[in-house]
Tab-separated table of C-alpha atoms in Angstrom:
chain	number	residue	atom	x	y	z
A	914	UNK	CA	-9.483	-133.828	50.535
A	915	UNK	CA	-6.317	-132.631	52.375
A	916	UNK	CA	-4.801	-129.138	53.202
A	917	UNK	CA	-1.680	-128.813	55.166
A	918	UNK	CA	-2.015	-131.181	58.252
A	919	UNK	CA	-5.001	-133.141	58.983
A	920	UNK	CA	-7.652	-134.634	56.692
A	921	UNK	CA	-10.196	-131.977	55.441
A	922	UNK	CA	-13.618	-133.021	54.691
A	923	UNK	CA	-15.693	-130.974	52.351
A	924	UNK	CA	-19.269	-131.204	51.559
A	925	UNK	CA	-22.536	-129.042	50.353
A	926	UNK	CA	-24.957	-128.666	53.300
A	927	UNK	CA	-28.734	-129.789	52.887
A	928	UNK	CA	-31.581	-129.601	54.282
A	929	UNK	CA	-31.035	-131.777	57.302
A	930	UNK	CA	-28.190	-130.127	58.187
A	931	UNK	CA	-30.011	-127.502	59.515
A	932	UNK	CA	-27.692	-127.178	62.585
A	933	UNK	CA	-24.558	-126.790	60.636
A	934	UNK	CA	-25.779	-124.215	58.546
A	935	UNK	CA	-26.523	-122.134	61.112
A	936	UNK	CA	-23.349	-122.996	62.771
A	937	UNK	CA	-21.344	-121.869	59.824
A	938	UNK	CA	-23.276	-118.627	59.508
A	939	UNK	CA	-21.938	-117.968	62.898
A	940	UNK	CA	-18.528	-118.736	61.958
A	941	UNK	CA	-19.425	-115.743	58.604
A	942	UNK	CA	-20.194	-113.191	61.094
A	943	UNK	CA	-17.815	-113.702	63.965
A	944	UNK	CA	-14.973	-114.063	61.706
A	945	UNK	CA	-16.188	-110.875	60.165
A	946	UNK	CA	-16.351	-109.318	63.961
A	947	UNK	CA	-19.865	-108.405	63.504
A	948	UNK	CA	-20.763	-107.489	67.342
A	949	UNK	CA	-24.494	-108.652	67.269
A	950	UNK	CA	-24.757	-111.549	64.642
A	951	UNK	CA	-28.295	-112.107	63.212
A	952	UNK	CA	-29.751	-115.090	61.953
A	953	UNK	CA	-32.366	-116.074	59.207
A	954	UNK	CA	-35.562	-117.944	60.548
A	955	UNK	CA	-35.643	-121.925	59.633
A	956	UNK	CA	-38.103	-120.914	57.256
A	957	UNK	CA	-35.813	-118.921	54.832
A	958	UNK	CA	-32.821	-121.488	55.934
A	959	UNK	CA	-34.761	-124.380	54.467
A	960	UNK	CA	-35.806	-122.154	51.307
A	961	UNK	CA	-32.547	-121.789	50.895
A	962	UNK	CA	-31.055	-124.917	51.054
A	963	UNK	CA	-33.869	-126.358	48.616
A	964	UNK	CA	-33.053	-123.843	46.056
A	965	UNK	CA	-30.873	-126.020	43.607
A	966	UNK	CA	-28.907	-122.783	42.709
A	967	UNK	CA	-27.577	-122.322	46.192
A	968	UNK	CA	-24.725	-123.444	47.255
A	969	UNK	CA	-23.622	-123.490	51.197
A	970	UNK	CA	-20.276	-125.057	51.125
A	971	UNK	CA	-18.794	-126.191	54.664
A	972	UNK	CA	-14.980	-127.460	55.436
A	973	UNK	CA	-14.060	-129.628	58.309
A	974	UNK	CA	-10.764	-130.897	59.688
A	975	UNK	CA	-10.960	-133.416	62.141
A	976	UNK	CA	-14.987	-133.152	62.373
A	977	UNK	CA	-14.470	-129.774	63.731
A	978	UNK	CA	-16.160	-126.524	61.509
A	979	UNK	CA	-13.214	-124.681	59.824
A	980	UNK	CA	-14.802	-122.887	57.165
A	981	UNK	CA	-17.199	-122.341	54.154
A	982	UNK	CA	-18.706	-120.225	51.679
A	983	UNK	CA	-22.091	-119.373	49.976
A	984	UNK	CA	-22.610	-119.318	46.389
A	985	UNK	CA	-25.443	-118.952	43.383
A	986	UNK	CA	-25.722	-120.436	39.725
A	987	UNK	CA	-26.619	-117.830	37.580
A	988	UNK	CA	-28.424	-119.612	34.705
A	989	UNK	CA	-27.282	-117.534	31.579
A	990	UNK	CA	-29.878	-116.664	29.247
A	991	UNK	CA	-27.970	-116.467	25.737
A	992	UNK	CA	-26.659	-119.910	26.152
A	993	UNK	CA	-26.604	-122.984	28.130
A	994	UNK	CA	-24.072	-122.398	30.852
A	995	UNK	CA	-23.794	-120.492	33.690
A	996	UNK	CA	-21.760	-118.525	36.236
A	997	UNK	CA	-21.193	-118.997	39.986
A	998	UNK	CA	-21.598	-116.154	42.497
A	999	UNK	CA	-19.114	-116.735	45.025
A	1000	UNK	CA	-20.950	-114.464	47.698
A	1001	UNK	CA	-18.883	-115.201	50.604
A	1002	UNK	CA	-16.076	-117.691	52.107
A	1003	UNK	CA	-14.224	-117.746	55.267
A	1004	UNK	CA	-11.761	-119.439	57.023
A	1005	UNK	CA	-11.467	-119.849	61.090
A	1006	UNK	CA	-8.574	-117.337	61.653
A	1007	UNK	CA	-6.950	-119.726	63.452
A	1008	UNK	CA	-6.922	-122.525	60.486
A	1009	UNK	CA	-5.803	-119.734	57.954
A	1010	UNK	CA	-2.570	-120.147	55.725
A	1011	UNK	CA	-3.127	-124.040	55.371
A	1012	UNK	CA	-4.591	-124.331	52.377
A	1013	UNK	CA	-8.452	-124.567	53.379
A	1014	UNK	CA	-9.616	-121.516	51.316
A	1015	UNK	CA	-7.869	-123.246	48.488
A	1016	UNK	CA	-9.920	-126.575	48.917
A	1017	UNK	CA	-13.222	-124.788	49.094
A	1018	UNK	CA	-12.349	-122.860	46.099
A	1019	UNK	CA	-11.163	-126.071	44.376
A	1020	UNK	CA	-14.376	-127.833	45.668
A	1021	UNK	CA	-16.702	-124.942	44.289
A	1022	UNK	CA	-14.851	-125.360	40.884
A	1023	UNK	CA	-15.966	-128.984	40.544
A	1024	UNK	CA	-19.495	-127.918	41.364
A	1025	UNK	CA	-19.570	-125.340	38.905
A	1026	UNK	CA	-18.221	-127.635	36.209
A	1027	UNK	CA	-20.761	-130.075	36.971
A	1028	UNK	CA	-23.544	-127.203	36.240
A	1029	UNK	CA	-21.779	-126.367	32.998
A	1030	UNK	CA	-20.188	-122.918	34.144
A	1031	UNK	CA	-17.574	-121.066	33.095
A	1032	UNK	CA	-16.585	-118.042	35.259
A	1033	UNK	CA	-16.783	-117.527	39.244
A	1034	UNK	CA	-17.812	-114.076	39.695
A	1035	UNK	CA	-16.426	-112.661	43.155
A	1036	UNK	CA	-17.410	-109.369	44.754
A	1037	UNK	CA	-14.166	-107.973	46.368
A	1038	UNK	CA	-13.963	-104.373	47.283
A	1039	UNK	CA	-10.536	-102.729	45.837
A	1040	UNK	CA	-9.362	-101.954	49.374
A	1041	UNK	CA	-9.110	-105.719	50.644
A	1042	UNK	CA	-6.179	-106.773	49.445
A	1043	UNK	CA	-5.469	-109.945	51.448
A	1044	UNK	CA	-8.860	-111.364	49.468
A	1045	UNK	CA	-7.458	-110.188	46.239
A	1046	UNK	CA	-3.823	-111.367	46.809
A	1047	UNK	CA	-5.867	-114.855	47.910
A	1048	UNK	CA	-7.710	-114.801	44.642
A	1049	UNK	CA	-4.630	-114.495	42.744
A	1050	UNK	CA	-2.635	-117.241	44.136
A	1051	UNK	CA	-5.040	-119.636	43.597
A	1052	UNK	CA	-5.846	-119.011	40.101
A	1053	UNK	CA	-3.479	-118.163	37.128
A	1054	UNK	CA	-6.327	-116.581	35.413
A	1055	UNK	CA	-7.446	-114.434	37.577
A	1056	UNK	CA	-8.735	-110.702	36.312
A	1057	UNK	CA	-9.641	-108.068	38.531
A	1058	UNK	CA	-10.386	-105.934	35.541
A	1059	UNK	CA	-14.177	-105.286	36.417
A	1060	UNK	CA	-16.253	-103.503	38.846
A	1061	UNK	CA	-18.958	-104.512	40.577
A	1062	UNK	CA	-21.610	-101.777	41.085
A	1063	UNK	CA	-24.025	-101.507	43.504
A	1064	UNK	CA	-27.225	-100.093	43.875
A	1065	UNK	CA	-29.029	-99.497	47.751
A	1066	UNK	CA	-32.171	-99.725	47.140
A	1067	UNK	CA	-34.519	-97.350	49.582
């Protein structure tokens, strides 16, 4: 695949590549300037990555880490398709604005196709508006008619 410059290589992590999955969690929560980043145990890691409705989603341009996201297939119980959680994708700031988001977005598409899904569900709070102008560029489709709810649970 190719963004904007140099050639972009895309691919779903697995289980032995435990090392780059934690490598792109650290990219989540420094890009997200969270001061103390934590970090799941290799136990929940592997669980993870051997649950065939997870998807951890990592973007490299000249074999450096650039970027990724994490979604789930939610199996739909009314009929035989599903819908992807897109529960979070980020870019290195410095690679921003050249088209990477795009590809992973592109890339999760395909994925989701393959498992028969029709909608990409993505939690985005009101107030970001760079992630919803993002979401609109990219899609001619897009709807930011609903809410998402949440609950804390106690």
């Amino acid at each position: 695949m190719k963004a904007n410059g140099p050639m972009v290589d895309i691919k779903k992590l697995q289980i032995n590549d435990l090392e780059l999955v934690r490598q792109l969690i650290h990219l989540f929560q420094t890009e997200d300037e969270i001061a103390q980043p934590t970090y799941a145990s290799k136990e929940r890691l592997l669980e993870l990555l051997s649950n065939p409705n997870f998807y951890m989603i990592a973007a490299f341009q000249n074999g450096i880490l650039v970027g990724g996201l994490t979604a789930y297939i939610l199996r739909m119980y009314k009929e035989n398709i599903a819908k992807v959680l897109l529960y979070e994708i980020e870019v290195r700031q410095e690679w921003r604005r050249q088209g990477l988001g795009t590809l992973l977005i592109n890339y999760l598409i395909e994925c989701a196709q393959q498992e028969r899904a029709k909608k990409i569900l993505i939690p985005v709070t009101k107030t970001n508006q760079n992630a919803l102008s993002f979401y609109k560029a990219i899609q001619g489709n897009f709807t930011a008619d609903d809410s998402l709810v949440s609950i804390t649970i106690t």
